Short mmCIF file of C-alpha atoms in Angstrom, two decimals:
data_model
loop_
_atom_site.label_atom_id
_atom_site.label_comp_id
_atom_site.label_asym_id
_atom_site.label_seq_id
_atom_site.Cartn_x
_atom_site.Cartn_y
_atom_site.Cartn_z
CA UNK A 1469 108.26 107.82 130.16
CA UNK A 1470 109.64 111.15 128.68
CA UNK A 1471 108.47 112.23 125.71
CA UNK A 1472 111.46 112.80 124.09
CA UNK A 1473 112.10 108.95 123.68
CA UNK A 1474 108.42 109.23 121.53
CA UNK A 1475 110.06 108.76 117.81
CA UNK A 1476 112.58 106.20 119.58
CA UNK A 1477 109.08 103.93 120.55
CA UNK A 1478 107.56 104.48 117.90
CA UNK A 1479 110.29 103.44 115.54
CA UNK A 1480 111.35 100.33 117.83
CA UNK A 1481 109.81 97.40 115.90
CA UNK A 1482 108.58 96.00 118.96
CA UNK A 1483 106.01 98.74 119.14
CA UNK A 1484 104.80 97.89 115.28
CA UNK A 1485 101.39 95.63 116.17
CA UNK A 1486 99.87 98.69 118.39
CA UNK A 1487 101.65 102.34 118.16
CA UNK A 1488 98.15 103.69 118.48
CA UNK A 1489 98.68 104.46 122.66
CA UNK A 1490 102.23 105.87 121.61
CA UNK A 1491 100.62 108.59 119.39
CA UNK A 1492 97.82 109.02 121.85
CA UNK A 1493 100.91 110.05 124.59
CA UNK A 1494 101.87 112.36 122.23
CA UNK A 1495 98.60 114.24 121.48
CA UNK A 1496 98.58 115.10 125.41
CA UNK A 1497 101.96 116.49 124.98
CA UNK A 1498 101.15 118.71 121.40
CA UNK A 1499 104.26 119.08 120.18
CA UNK A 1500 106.81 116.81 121.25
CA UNK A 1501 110.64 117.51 121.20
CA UNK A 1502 112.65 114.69 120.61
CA UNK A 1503 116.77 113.96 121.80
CA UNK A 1504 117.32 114.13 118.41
CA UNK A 1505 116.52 117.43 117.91
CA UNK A 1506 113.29 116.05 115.96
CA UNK A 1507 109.98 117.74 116.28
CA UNK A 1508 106.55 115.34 116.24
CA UNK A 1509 103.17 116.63 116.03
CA UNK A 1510 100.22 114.32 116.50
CA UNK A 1511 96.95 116.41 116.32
CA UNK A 1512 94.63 116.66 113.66
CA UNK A 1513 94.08 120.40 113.83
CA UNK A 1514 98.20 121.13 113.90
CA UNK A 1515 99.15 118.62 111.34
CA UNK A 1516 96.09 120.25 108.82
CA UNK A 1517 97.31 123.92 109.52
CA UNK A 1518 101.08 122.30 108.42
CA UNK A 1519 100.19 119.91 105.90
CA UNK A 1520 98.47 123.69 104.13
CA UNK A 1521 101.16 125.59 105.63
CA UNK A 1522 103.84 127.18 102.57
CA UNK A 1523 106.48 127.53 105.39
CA UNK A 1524 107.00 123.72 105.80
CA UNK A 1525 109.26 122.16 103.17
CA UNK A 1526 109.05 118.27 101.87
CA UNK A 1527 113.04 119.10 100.55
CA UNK A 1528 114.96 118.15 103.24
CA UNK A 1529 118.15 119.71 101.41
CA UNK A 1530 116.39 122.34 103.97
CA UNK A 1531 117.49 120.49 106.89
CA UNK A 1532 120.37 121.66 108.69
CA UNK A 1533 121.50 117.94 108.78
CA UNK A 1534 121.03 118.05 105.07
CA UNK A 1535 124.67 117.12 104.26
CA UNK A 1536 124.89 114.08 106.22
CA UNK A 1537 120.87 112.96 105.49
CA UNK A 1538 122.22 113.07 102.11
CA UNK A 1539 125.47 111.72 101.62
CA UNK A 1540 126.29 109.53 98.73
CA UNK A 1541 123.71 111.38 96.72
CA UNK A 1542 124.34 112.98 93.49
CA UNK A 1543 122.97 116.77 94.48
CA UNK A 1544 122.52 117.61 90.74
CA UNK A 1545 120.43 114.45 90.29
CA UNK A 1546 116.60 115.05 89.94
CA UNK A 1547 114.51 114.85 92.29
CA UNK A 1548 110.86 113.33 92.90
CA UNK A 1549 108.08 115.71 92.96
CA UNK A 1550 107.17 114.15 96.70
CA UNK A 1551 111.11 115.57 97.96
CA UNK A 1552 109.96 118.91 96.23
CA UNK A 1553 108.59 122.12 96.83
CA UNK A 1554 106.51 124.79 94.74
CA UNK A 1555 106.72 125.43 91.73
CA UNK A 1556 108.71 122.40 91.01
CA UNK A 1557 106.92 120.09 92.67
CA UNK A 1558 103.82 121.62 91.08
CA UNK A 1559 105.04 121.81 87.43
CA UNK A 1560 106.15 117.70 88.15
CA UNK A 1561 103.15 116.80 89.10
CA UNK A 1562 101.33 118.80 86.67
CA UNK A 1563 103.19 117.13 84.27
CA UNK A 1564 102.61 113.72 85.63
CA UNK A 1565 98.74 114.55 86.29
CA UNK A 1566 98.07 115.29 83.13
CA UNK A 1567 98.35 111.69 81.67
CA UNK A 1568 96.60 110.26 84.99
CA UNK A 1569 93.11 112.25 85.54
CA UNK A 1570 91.64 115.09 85.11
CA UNK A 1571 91.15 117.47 83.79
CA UNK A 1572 93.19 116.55 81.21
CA UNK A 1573 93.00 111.89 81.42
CA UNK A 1574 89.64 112.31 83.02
CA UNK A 1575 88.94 108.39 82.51
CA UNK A 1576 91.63 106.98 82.53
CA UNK A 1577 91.16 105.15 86.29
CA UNK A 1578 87.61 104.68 85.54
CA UNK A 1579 88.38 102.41 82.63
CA UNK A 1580 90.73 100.55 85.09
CA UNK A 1581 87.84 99.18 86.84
CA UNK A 1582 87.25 96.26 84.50
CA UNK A 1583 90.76 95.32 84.70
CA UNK A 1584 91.14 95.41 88.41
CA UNK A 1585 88.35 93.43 89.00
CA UNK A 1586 89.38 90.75 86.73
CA UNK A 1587 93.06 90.72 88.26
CA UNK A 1588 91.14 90.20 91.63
CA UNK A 1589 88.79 87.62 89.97
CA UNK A 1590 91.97 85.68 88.99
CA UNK A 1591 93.65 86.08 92.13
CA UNK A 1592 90.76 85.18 94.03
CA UNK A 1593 89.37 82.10 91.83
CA UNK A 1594 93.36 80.98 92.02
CA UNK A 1595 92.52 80.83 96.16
CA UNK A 1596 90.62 77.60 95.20
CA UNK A 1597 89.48 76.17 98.28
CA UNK A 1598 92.95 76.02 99.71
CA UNK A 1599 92.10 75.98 103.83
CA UNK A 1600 95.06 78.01 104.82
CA UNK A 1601 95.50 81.41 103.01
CA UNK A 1602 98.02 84.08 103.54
CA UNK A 1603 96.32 87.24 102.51
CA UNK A 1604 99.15 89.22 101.67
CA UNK A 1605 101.25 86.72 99.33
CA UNK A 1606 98.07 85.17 97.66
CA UNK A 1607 95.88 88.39 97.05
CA UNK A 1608 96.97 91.65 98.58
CA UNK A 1609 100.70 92.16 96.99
CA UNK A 1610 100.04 90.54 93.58
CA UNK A 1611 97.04 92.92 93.02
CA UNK A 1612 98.48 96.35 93.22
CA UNK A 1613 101.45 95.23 91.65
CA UNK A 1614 99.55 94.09 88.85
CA UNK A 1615 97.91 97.12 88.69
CA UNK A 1616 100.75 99.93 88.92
CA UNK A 1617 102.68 97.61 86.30
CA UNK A 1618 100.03 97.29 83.88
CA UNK A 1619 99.01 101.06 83.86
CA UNK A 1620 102.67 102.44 83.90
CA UNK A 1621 103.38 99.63 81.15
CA UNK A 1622 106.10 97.28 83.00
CA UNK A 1623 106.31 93.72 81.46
CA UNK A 1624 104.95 90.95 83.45
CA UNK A 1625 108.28 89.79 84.01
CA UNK A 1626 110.16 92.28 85.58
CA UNK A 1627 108.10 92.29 88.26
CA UNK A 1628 109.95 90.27 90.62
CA UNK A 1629 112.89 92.48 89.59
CA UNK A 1630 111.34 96.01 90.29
CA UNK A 1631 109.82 94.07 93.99
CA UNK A 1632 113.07 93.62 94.88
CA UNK A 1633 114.17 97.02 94.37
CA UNK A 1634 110.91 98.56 95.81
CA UNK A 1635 111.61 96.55 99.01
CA UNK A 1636 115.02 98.19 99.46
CA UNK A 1637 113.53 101.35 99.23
CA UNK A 1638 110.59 101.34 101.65
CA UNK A 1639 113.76 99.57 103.77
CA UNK A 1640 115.07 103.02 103.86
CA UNK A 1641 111.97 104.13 105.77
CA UNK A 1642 113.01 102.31 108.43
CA UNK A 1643 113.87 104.21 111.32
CA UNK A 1644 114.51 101.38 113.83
CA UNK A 1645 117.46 102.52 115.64
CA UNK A 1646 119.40 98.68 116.24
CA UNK A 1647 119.73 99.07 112.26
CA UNK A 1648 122.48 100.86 110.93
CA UNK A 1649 120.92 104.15 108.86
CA UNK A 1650 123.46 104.74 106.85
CA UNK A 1651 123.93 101.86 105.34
CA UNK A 1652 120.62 101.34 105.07
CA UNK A 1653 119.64 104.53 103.30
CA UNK A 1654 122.54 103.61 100.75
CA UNK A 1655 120.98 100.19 99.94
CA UNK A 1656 118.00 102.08 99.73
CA UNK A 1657 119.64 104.60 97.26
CA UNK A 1658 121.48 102.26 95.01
CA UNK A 1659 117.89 100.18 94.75
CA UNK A 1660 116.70 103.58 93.88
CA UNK A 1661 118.86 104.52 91.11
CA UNK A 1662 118.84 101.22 89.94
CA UNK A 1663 114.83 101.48 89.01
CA UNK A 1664 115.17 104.73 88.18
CA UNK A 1665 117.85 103.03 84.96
CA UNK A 1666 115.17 100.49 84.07
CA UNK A 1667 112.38 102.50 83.55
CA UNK A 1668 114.72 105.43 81.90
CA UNK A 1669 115.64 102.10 79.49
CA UNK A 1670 111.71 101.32 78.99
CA UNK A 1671 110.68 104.84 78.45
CA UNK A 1672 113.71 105.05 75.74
CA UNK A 1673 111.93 101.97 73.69
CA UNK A 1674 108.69 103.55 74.30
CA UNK A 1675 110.02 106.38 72.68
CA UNK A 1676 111.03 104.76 69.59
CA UNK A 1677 107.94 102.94 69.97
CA UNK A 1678 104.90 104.24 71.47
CA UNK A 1679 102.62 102.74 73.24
CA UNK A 1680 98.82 103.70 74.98
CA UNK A 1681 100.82 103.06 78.70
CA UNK A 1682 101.31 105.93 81.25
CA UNK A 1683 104.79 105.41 80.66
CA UNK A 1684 105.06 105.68 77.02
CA UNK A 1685 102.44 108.36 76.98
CA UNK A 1686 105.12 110.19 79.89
CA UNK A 1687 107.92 109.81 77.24
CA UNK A 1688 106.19 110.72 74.00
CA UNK A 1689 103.30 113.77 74.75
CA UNK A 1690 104.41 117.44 74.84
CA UNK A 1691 102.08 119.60 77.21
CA UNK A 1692 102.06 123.32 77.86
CA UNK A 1693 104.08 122.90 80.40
CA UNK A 1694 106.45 121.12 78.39
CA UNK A 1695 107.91 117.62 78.69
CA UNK A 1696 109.64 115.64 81.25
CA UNK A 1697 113.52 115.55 81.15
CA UNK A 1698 115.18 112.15 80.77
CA UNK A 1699 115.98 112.51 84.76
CA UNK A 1700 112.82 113.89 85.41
CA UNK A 1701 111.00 110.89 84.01
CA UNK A 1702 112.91 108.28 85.87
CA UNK A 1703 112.28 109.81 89.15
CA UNK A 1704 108.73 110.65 88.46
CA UNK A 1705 108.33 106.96 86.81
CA UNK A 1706 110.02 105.47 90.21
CA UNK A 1707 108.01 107.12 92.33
CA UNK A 1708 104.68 106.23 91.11
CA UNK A 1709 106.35 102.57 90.66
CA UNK A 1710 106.83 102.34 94.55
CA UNK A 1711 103.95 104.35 95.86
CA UNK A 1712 101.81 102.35 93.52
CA UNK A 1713 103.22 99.02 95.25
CA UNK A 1714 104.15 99.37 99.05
CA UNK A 1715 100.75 101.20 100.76
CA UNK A 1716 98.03 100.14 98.80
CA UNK A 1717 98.79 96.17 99.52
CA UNK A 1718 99.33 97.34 103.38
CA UNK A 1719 95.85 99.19 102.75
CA UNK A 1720 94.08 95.90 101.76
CA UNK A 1721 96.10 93.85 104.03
CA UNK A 1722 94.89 96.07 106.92
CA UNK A 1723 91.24 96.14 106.22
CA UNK A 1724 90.81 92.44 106.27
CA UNK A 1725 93.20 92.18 109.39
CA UNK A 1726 90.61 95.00 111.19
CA UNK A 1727 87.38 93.23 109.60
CA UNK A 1728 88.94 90.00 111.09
CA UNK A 1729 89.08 91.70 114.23
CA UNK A 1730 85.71 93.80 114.08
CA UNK A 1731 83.31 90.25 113.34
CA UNK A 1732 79.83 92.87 113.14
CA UNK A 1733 81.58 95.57 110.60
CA UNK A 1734 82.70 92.10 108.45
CA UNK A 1735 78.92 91.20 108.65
CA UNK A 1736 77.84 94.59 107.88
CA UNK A 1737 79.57 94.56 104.64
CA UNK A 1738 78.93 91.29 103.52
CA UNK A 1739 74.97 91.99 103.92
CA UNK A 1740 75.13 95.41 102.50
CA UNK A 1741 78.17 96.12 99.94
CA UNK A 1742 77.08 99.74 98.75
CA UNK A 1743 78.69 100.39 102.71
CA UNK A 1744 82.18 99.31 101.19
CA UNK A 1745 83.11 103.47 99.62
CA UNK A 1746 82.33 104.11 103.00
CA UNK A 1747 83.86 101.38 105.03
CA UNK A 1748 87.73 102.19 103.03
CA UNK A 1749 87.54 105.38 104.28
CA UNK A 1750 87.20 104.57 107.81
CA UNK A 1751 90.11 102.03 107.20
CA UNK A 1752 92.36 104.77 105.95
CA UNK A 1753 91.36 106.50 108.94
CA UNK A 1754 91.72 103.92 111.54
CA UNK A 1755 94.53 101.88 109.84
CA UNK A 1756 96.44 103.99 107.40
CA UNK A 1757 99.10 102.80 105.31
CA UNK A 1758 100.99 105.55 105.81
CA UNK A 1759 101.71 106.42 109.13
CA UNK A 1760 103.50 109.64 109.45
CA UNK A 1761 105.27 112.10 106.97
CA UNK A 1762 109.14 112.37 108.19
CA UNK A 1763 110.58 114.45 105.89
CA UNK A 1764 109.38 118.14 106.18
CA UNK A 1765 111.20 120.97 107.92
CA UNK A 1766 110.28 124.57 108.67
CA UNK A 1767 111.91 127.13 106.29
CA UNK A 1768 111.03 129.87 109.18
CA UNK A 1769 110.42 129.65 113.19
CA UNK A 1770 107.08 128.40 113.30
CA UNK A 1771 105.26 128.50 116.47
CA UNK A 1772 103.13 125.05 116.77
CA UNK A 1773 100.83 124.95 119.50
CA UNK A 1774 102.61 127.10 121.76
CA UNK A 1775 106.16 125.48 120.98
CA UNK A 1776 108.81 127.14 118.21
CA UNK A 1777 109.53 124.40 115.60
CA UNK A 1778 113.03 125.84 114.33
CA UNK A 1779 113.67 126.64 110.91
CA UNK A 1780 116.06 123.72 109.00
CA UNK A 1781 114.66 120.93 112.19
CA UNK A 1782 112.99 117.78 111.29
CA UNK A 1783 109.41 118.08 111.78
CA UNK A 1784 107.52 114.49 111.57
CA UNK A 1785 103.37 114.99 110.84
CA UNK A 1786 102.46 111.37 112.70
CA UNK A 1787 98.93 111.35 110.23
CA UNK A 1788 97.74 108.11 112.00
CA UNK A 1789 97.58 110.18 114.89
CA UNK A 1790 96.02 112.98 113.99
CA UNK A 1791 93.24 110.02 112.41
CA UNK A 1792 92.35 109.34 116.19
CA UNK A 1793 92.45 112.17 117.74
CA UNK A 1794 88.90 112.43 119.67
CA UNK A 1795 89.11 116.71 119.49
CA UNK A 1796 88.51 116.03 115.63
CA UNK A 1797 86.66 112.25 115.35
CA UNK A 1798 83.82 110.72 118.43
CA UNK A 1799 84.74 108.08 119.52
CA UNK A 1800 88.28 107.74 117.56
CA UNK A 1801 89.40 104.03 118.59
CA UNK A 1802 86.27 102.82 117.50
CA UNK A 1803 86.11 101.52 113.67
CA UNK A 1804 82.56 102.70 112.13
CA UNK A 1805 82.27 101.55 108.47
CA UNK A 1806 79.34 104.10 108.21
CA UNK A 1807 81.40 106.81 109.95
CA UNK A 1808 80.17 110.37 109.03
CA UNK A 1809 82.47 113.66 108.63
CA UNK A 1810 85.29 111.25 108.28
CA UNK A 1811 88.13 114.04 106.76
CA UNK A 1812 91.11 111.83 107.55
CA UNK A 1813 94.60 112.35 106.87
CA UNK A 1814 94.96 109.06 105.37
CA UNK A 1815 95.90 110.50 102.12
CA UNK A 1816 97.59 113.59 103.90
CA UNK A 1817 96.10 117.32 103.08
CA UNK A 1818 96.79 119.82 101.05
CA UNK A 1819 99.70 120.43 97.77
CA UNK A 1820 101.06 117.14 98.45
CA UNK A 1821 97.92 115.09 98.74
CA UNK A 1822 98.44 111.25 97.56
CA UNK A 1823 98.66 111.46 93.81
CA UNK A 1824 97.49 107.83 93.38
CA UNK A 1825 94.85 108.45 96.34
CA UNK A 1826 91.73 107.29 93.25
CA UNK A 1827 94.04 104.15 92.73
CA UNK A 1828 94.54 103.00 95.98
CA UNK A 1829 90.55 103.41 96.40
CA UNK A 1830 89.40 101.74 93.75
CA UNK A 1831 91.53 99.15 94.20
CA UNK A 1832 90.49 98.34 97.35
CA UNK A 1833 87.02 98.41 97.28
CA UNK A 1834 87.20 96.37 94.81
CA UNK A 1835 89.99 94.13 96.39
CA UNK A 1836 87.45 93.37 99.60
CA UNK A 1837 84.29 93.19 97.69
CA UNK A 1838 86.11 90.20 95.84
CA UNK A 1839 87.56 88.97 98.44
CA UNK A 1840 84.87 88.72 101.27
CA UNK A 1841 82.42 87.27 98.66
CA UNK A 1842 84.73 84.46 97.55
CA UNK A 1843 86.48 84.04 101.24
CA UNK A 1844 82.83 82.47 102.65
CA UNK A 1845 83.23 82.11 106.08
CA UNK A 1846 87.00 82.66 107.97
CA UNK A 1847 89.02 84.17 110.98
CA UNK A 1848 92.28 85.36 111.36
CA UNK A 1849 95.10 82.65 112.38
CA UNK A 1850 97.34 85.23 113.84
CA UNK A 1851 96.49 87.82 115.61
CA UNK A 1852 98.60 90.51 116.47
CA UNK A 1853 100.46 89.23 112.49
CA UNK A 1854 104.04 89.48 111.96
CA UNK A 1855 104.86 93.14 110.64
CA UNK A 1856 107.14 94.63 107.95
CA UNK A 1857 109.64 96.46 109.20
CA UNK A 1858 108.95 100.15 108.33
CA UNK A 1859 107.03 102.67 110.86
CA UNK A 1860 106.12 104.48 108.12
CA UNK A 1861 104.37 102.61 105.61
CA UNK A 1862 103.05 100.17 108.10
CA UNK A 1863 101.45 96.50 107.26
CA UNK A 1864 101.41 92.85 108.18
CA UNK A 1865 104.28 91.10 106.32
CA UNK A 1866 102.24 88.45 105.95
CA UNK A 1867 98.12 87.72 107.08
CA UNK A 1868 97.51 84.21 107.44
CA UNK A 1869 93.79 83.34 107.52
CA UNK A 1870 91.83 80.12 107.81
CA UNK A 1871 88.72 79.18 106.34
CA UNK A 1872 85.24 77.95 108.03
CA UNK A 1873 83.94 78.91 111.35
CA UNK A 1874 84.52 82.63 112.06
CA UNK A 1875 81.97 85.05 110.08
CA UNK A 1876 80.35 84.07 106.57
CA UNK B 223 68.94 109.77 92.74
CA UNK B 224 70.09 113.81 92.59
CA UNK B 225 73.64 115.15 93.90
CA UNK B 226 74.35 118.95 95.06
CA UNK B 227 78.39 119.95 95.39
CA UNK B 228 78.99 122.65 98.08
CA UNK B 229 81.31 124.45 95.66
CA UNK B 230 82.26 126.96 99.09
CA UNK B 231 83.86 123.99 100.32
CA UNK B 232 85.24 122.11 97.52
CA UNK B 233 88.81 122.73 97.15
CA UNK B 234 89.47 120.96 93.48
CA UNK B 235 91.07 117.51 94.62
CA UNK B 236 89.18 116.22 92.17
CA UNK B 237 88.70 112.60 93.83
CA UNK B 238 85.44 113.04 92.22
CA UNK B 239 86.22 113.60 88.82
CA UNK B 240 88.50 110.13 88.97
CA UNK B 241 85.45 108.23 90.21
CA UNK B 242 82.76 109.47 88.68
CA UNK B 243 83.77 111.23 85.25
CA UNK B 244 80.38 111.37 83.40
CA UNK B 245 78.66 112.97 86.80
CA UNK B 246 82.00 115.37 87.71
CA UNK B 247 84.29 117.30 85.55
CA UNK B 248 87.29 119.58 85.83
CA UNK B 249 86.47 122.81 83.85
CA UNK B 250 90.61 124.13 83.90
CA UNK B 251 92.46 123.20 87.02
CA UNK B 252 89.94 123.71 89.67
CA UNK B 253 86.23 124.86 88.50
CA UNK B 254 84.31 121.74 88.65
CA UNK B 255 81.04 121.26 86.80
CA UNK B 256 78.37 118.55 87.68
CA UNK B 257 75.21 116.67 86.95
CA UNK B 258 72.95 117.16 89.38
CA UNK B 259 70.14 114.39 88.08
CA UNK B 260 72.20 111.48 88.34
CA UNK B 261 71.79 108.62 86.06
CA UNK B 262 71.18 104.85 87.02
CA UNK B 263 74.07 103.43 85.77
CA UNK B 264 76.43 105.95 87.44
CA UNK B 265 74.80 105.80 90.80
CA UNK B 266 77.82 103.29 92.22
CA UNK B 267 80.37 105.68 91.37
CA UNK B 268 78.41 108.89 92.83
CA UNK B 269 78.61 107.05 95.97
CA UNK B 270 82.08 106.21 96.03
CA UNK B 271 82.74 109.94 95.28
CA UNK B 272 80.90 110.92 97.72
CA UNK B 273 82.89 108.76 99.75
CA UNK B 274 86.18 110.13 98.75
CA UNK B 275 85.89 113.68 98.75
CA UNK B 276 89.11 115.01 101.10
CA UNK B 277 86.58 117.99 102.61
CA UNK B 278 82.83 116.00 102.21
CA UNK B 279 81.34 118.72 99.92
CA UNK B 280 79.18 116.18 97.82
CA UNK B 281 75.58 115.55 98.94
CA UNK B 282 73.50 112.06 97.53
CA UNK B 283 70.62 111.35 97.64
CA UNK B 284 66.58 111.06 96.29
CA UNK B 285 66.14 114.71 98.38
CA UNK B 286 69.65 116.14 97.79
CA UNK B 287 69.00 119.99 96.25
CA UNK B 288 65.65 119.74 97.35
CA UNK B 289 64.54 123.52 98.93
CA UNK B 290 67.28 124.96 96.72
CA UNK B 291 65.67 127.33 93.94
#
């Protein structure tokens, strides 16, 4: 098939259990033009030099389809630090960092340990010895959620509330062409505006009165690089909100769906859990939650591999690509707990690197240590499972799992 | 168990630092300072840092340093 239909496949929900031989057609073609006018790149070296590369934008009011990719928006509204370039997007996330880790918060996600494990504890002791168990309502989702909405400071519950509105969002990722976009992406907006409100109404009560969350501590503490604007906070607050939600349960959800699939790692892990660090990396190599970045665009002509990437075109970095490409990792299809040299794009490279990347780890180490000791014994009941929707932040919708027989 | 830092390599992501704050720390943005002797109790988190680091520039280990002056 030509590789200009790539994105088109890729996107096409059909293709959402396996796109792993799609991206592997597009690392023999390098760069691959699409009808759209798109560019993808799918190899490790090309998406690194990018990914570090000051030319290539993450504000796609650089696009030359900017005006219609952005319709509906208000263009004076603020924008997250992810949409941003240098040196807003640095002083935002500066900003941001500086209540999160170091060097400034150095412990703050280290004294999140106790309280993770518990909320797995909880959720796992709460799996009883129910038979049937679907991994993604009963432990994966609850979890992170917990987690994002405890350290940003979101009562228990609005959480069904700020779900809903998270789900609309990641809906916007989704490029499936029977869908229509537009509509779509203004769902996805409203949803977006509409968290950004709450959580500029819970940072105002913070503000009048304080408290030790993230959110409070975003509202209240002046830095040298000053403080967050009203707007500023809701968008920063938002996006931790949804990144904090929507990859880290596809991250757990995936690495029991690939130990379910890989019976000897499973065994591995169970026998030896100092291998579990380890063992997440490989899973945000093999099976990363996010799949590919599609919102940067050249500010110049940049020559990729021997093609010109126009300034102001859509260029789409597929990261789960560049995870197998076999130039960069031996023996790429193969998942190897104990892998060594494993530099993965998981987390992406370079000024944009995944803020919550310590989160997301911690999380789920601890999330499968819990889990496979309580679990005993169990196999997957479905096998490819039904998917979410979104291409880009890609996960089971749900992982239904049955216990006895299978691997102890 | 004893951990060296390749500080050629290390390009201040600080994944460390998260994981492992009494063994890393952040000296300013980027300059990070470590304990090379590593003590028992932190010896879980030394690993998981070593784990995590974006370019692999943390060695663990009983011999890590060794031949170094």
């Amino acid at each position: 098939m030509s590789t200009d239909t790539l994105f088109r496949r890729i996107t096409d929900y059909a293709n959402r259990p396996d796109p792993y031989p799609l991206y592997a057609e597009l690392r023999e073609h390098g760069v691959a033009r699409q009808e759209d006018g798109a560019f993808l790149v799918g190899t490790y070296d090309e998406i690194t030099a990018l990914l570090h590369d000051p030319r290539v934008s993450s504000d796609v009011r650089n696009r030359d389809d900017a005006e219609e990719l952005l319709a509906g928006e208000d263009p004076a509204a603020p924008r997250s630090f992810i949409a941003l370039d240098d040196p807003e997007h640095d002083r935002l996330r500066r900003l941001a960092m500086r209540r999160f880790g170091p060097p400034h918060t150095p412990g703050r996600i280290d004294a999140l340990r106790q309280d993770i494990t518990a909320i797995a504890e909880d959720l796992a002791r709460g799996l009883g010895e129910k038979q049937h168990i679907d991994i993604v309502d009963d432990f994966a989702f609850p979890l992170p959620v917990a987690v994002i909405c405890r350290l940003l400071g979101v009562p228990g519950e609005d959480v069904p509330q700020v779900h809903e509105w998270a789900d609309a969002v990641v809906a916007g990722l989704d490029f499936s062409p029977e869908e229509e976009p537009a509509e779509r992406r203004r769902t996805a907006l409203q949803a977006r505006q509409a968290m950004g409100v709450y959580l500029g109404e819970l940072a105002r009560t913070r503000r009048e009165r304080p408290t030790g969350d993230l959110l409070s501590q975003l509202a209240n503490e002046d830095g040298p690089d000053g403080r967050l604007t009203d707007g500023e906070l809701m968008s920063t607050a938002t996006l931790l909100l949804i990144a904090g939600h929507e990859t880290t349960v596809n991250l757990i959800t995936n690495g029991v769906l690939t130990l379910g699939r890989h019976p000897e790692a499973l065994q591995r892990l169970c026998d030896d859990p100092e291998l579990m660090p380890r063992a997440v990396e490989e899973l945000l190599r093999f099976e990363p939650p996010v799949q590919f970045l599609p919102q940067r665009t050249p500010l110049a002509d940049i020559e990729v591999a021997g093609v010109t990437v126009p300034k102001g075109a859509p260029l789409i970095l597929v990261l789960a690509s560049g995870n197998r490409d076999p130039l960069r990792f031996p023996e790429p299809d193969r998942f190897r707990p104990d892998r060594e040299d494993n530099q993965h794009l998981g987390f992406g490279s370079g000024v944009h690197s995944c803020f919550g990347a310590p989160l997301a780890r911690l999380e789920t180490q601890i999330a499968l240590t819990v889990l496979l000791r309580r679990l005993g014994s169990w196999r997957l009941l479905a096998d490819p499972p039904e998917y979410r929707r979104s291409p880009v932040l890609r996960g089971p919708r749900h992982l239904p799992v049955e216990r006895g027989g299978g691997v102890s | 168990m004893r951990v060296v830092v390749d500080l050629n390599r290390c390009q201040g992501y600080a994944q460390c630092a998260f994981l492992a704050p009494r063994v890393f720390e952040l000296h300013g943005e980027e300059a990070l300072l470590y304990t090379p002797a590593v003590p028992n109790d932190q010896r879980e988190r030394v690993l998981q840092a070593v784990a995590a680091c974006p370019v692999q520039a943390i060695t663990a280990g009983e011999q890590a340093g060794a031949g170094e002056l």
